[in-house]
Tab-separated table of C-alpha atoms and ligand atoms in Angstrom:
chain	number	residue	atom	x	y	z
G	18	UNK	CA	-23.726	-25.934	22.181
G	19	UNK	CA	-22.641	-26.183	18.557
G	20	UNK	CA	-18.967	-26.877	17.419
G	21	UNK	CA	-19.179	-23.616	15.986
G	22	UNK	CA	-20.229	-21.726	18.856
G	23	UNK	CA	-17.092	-22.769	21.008
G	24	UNK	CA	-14.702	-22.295	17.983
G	25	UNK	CA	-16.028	-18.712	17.679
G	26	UNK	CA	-15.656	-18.731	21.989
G	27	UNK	CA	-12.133	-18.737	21.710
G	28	UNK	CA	-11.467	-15.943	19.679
G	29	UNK	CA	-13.495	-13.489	22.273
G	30	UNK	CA	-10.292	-11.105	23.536
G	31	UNK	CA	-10.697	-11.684	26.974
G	32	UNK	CA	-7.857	-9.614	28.855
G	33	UNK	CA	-7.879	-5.752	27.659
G	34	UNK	CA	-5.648	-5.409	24.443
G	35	UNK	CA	-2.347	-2.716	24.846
G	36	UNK	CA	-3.418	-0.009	22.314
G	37	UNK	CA	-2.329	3.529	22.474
G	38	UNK	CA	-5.192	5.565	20.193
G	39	UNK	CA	-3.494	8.107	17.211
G	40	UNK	CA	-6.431	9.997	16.935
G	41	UNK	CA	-9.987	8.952	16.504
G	42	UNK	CA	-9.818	5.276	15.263
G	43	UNK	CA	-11.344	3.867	17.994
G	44	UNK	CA	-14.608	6.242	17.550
G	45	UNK	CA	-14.742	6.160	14.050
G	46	UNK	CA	-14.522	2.428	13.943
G	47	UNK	CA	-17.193	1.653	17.040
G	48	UNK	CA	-20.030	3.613	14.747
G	49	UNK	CA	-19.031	2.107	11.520
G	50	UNK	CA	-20.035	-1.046	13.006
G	51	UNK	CA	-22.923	0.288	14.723
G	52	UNK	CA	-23.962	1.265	11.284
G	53	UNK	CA	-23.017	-2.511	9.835
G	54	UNK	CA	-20.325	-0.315	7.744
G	55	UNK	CA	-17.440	-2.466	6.581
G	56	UNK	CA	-14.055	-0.552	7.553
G	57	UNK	CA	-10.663	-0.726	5.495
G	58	UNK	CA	-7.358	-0.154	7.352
G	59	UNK	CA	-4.390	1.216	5.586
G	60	UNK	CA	-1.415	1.365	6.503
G	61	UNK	CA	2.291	0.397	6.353
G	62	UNK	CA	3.495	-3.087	8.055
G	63	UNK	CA	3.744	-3.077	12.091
G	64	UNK	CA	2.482	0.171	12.550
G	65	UNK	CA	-0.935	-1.204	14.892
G	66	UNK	CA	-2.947	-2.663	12.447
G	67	UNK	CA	-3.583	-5.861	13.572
G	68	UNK	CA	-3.375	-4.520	17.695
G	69	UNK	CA	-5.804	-1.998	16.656
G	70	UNK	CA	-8.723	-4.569	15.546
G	71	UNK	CA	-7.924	-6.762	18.961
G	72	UNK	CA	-8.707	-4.036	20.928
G	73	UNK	CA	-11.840	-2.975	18.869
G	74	UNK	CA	-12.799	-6.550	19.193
G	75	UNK	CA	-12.507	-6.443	22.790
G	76	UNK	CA	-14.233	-2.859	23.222
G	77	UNK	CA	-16.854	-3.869	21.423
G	78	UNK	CA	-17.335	-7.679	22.844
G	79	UNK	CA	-17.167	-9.042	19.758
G	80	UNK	CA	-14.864	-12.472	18.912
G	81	UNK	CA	-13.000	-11.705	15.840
G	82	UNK	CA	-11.779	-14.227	13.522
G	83	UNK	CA	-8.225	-13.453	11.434
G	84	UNK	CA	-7.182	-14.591	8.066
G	85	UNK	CA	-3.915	-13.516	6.645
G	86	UNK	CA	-4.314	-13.566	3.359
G	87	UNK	CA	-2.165	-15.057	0.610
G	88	UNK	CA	-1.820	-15.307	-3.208
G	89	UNK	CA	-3.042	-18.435	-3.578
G	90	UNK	CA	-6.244	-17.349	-0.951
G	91	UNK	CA	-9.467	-18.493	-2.926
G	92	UNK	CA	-13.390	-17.707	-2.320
G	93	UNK	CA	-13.259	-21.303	-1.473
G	94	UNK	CA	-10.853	-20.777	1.242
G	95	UNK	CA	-12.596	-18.128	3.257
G	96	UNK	CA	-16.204	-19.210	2.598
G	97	UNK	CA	-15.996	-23.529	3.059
G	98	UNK	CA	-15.466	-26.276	1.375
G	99	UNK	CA	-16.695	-30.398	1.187
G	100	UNK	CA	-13.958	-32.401	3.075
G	101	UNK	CA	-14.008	-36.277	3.441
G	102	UNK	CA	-13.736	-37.094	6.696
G	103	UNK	CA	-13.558	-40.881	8.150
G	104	UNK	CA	-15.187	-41.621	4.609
G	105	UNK	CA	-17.820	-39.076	4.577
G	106	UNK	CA	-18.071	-35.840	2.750
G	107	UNK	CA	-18.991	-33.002	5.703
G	108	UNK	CA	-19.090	-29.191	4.919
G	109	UNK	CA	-16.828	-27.318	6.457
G	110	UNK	CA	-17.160	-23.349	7.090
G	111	UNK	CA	-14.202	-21.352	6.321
G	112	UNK	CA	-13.453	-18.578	8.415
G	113	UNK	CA	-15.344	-15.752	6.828
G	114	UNK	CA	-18.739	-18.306	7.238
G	115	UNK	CA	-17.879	-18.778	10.371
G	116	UNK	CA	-17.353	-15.580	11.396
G	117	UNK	CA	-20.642	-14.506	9.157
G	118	UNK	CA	-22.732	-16.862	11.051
G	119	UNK	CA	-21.887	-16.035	14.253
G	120	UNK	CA	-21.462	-12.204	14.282
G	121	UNK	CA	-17.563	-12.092	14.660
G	122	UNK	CA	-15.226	-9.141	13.895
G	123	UNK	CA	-13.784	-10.879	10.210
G	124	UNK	CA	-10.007	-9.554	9.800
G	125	UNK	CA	-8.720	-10.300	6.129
G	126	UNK	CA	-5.581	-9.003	6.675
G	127	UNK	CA	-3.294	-8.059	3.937
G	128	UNK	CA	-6.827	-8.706	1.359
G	129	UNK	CA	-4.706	-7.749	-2.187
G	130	UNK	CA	-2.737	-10.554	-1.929
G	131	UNK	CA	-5.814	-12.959	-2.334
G	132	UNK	CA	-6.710	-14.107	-5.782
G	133	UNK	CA	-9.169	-11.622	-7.417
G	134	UNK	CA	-12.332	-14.563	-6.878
G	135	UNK	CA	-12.627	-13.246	-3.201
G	136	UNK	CA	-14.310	-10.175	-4.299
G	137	UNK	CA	-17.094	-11.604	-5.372
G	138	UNK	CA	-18.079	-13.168	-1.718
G	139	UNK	CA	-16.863	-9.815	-0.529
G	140	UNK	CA	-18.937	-7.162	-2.770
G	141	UNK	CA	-22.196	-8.486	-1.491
G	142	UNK	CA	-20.992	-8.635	2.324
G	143	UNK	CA	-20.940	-4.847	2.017
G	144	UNK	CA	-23.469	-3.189	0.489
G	145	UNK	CA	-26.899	-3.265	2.361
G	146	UNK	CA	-27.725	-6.495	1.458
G	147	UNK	CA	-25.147	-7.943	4.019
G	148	UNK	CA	-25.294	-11.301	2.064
G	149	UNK	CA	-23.035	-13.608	1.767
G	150	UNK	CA	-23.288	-16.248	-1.102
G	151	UNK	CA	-22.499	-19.707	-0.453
G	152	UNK	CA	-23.065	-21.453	-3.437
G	153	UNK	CA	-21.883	-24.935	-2.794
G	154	UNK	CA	-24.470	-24.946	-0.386
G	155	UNK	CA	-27.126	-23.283	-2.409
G	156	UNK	CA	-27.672	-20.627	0.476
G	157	UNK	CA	-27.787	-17.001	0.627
G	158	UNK	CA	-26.279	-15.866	3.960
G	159	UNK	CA	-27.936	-12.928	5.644
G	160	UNK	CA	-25.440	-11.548	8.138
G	161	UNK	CA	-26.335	-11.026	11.381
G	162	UNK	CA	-26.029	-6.868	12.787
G	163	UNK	CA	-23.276	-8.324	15.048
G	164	UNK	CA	-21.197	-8.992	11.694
G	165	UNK	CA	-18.048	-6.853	10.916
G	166	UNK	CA	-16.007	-7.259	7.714
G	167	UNK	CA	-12.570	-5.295	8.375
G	168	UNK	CA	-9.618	-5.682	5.678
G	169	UNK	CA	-6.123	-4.429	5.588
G	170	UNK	CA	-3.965	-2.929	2.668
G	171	UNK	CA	-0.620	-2.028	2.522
G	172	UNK	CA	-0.581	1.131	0.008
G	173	UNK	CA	3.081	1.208	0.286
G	174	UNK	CA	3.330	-2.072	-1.665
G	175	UNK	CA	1.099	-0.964	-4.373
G	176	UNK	CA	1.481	-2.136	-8.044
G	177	UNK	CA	-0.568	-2.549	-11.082
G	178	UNK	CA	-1.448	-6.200	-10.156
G	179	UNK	CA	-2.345	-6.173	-6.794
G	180	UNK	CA	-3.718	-2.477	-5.953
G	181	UNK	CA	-7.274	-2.526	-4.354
G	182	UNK	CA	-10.022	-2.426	-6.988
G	183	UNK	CA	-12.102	1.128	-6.823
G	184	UNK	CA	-15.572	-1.202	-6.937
G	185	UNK	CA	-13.821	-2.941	-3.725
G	186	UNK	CA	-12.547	0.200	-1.352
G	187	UNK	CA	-15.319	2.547	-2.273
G	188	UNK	CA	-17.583	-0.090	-0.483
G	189	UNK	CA	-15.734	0.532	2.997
G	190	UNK	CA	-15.436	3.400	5.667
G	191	UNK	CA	-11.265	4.215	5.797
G	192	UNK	CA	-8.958	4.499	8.489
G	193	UNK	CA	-5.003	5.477	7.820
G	194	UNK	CA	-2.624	4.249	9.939
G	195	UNK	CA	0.854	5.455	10.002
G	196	UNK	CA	3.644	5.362	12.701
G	197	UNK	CA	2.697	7.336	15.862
G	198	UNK	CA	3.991	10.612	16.541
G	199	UNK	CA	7.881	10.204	18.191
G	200	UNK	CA	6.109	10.446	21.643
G	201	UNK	CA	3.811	8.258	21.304
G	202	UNK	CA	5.871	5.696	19.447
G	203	UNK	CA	8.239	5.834	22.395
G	204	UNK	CA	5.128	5.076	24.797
G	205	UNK	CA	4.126	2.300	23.336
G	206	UNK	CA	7.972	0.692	23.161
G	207	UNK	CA	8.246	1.389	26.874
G	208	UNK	CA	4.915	-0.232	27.176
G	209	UNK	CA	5.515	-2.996	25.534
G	210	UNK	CA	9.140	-3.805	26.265
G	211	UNK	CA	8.494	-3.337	29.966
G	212	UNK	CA	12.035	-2.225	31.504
G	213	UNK	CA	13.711	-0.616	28.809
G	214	UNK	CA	15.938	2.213	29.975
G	215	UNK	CA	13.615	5.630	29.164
G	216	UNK	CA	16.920	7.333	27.440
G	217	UNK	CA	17.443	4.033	25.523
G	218	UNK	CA	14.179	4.041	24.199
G	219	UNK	CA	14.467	7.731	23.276
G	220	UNK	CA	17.335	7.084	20.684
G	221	UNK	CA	15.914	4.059	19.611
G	222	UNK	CA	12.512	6.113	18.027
G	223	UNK	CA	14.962	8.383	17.075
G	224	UNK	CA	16.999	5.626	15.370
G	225	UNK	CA	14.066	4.809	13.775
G	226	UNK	CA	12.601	7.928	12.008
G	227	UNK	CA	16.675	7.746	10.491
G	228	UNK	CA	15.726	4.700	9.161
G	229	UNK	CA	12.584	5.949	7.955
G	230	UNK	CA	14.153	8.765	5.956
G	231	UNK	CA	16.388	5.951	3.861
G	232	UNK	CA	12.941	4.812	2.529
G	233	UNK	CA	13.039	5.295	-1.512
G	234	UNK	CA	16.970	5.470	-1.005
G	235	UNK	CA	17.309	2.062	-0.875
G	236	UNK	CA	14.922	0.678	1.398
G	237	UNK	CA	11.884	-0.423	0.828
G	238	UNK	CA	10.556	0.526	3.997
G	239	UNK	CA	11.911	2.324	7.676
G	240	UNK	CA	11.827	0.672	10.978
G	241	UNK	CA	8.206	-0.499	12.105
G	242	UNK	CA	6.780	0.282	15.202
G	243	UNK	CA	7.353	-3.566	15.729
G	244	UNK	CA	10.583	-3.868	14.754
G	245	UNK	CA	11.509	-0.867	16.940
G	246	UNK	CA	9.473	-3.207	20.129
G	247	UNK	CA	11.954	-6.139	18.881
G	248	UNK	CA	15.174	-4.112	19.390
G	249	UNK	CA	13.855	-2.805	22.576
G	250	UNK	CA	12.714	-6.022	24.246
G	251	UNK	CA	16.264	-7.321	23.240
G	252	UNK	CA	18.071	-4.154	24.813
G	253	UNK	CA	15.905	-5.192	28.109
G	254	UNK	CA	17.307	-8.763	27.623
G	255	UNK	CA	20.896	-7.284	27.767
G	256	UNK	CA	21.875	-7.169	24.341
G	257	UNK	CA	23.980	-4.421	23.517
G	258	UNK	CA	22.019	-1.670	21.650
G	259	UNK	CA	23.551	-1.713	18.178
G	260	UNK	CA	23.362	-5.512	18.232
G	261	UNK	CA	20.051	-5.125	18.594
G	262	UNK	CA	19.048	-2.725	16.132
G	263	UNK	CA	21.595	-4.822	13.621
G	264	UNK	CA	19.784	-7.840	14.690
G	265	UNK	CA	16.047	-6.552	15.219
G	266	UNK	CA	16.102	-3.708	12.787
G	267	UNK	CA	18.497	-4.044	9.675
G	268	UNK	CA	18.364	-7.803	8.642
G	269	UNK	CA	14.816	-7.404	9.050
G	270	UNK	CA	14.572	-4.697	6.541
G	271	UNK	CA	17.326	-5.822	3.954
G	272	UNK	CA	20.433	-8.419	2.445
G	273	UNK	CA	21.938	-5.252	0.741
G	274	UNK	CA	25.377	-5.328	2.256
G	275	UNK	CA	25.856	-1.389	1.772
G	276	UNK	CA	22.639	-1.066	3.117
G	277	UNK	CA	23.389	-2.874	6.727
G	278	UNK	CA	26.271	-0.724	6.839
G	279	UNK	CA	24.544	2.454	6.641
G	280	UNK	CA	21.820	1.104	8.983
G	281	UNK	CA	24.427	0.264	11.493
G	282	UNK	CA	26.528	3.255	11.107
G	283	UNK	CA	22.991	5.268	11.981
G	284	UNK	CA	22.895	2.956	15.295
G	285	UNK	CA	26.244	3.902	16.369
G	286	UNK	CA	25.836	6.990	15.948
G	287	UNK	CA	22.481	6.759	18.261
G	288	UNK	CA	23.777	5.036	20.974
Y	236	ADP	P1	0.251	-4.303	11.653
Y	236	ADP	O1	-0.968	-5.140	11.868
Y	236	ADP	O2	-0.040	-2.900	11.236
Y	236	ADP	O3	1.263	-4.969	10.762
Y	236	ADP	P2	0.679	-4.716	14.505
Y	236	ADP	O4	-0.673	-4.327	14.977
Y	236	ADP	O5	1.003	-6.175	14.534
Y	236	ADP	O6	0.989	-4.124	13.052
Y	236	ADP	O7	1.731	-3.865	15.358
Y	236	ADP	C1	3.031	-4.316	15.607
Y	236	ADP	C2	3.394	-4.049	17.034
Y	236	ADP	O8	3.580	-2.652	17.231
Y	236	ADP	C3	2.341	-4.460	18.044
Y	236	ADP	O9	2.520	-5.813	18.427
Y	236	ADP	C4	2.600	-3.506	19.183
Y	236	ADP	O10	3.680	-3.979	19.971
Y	236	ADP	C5	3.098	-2.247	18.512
Y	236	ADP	N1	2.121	-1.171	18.268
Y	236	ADP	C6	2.039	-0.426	17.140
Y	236	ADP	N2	1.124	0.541	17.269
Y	236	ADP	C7	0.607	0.416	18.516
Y	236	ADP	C8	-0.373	1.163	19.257
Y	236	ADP	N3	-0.999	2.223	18.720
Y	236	ADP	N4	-0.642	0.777	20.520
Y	236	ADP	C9	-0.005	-0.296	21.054
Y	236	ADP	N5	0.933	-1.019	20.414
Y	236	ADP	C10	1.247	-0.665	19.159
């Protein structure tokens, strides 16, 4: 068995992912990929993204292969590079070869903060030629079916520099994300806080969509579902609830001193 073969072993999700549908992701994404479609999740930070893709990759017994991506992410980066190794050059794969080669699930998460040169490896990955160039090497990749290109983006964080080029997202089937429904949201926290107090939990989503409505008015962004799983798992841990929140929620999601103070005037009045 090839090096790359067990590398590519370990990232097969073995144990059935937690992931609470929001409507019909799951289908939408399984025939995209039967269809060698590349897929482009949007969505705000924490809301599922990321849990989302580890259960597709599981559901569809696929090993997927994760790169969070950075601003100083190159082409190089994702597709290899020549390193010296005990005084010989050797070519190493980088992730996206990797995951190319060996039919993976490819997550480039957060994609517009790489530099602009990974679109060029990228373009030709989705269109129906399914190549991917890797010119060091002088070879022309042709992806296997098994193959699946997925990228995140964060619209929320938009700006003239790094917004998502239209030759880049009109090459990919969509899905939005956004925070579940309050139900739901409070599902998933009991779910994944196991032994949090169902009342508790119920304030804390509702804490949450308060924080959610300071967005623009001085926030940058509410309480993610994550964030709101953070509180909760340290509520189960005995910390008092507004210490949590303070601790899980508001220094997570600012330094503005007047800020805090509204946050953790909202908790009080919660719990
Ligand atoms: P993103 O990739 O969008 O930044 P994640 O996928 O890491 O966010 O989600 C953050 C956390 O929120 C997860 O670890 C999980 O606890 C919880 N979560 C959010 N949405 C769901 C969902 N639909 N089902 C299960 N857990 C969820």
């Amino acid at each position: 068995m090839s090096i790359q073969a067990i590398r590519t072993e370990e990232n097969l999700i073995t144990a059935k992912p937690y992931y609470e549908p929001i409507g019909d992701e799951v289908e939408v994404f399984a025939a995209a990929y039967r269809n060698q479609l590349p897929v482009l999740l949007k969505g705000p930070t924490g809301c599922g993204k990321t849990r989302f893709i580890e259960y597709m990759s599981w559901h569809l017994q696929r090993p997927m292969i994760t790169v969070a991506c950075h601003d100083d992410l190159t082409a190089a980066d994702l597709i290899g590079r020549y390193l010296v190794k005990g005084g010989e050059t050797v070519w190493v794969d980088g992730p996206l070869t990797r995951a190319a080669r060996n039919g993976c699930i490819c997550y480039l998460d957060e994609i517009v903060e790489a530099r602009k040169d990974t679109s060029v490896v990228i373009h030709p990955l989705c269109d129906d030629r399914r190549l991917l160039p890797i010119e060091k090497l002088g070879e022309l990749l042709q992806v296997p079916d098994t193959f699946c290109l997925a990228i995140s983006y964060n619209p929320g964080y938009q700006s003239v520099m790094k917004d998502l080029k239209q030759s880049t997202r009109q090459r990919f089937v969509a899905l939005e994300f956004d925070y579940p429904a309050p139900a739901k949201e409070q599902l998933i926290v009991e779910n994944e806080a196991a032994g949090i107090d169902r009342d508790l939990a119920r304030r804390l989503i509702q804490f949450g969509l308060m924080t959610r409505n300071l967005k623009g008015s001085g926030l940058e962004e509410g309480a993610s579902t994550r964030l709101l799983v953070n509180a909760a798992k340290l509520m189960v841990a005995g910390i008092a609830p507004v210490v949590a929140t303070d601790s899980a929620v508001a220094l997570a999601l600012t330094d503005d001193e007047d800020m805090l103070k509204t946050i953790h005037e909202l908790s009080r009045s919660v719990f």
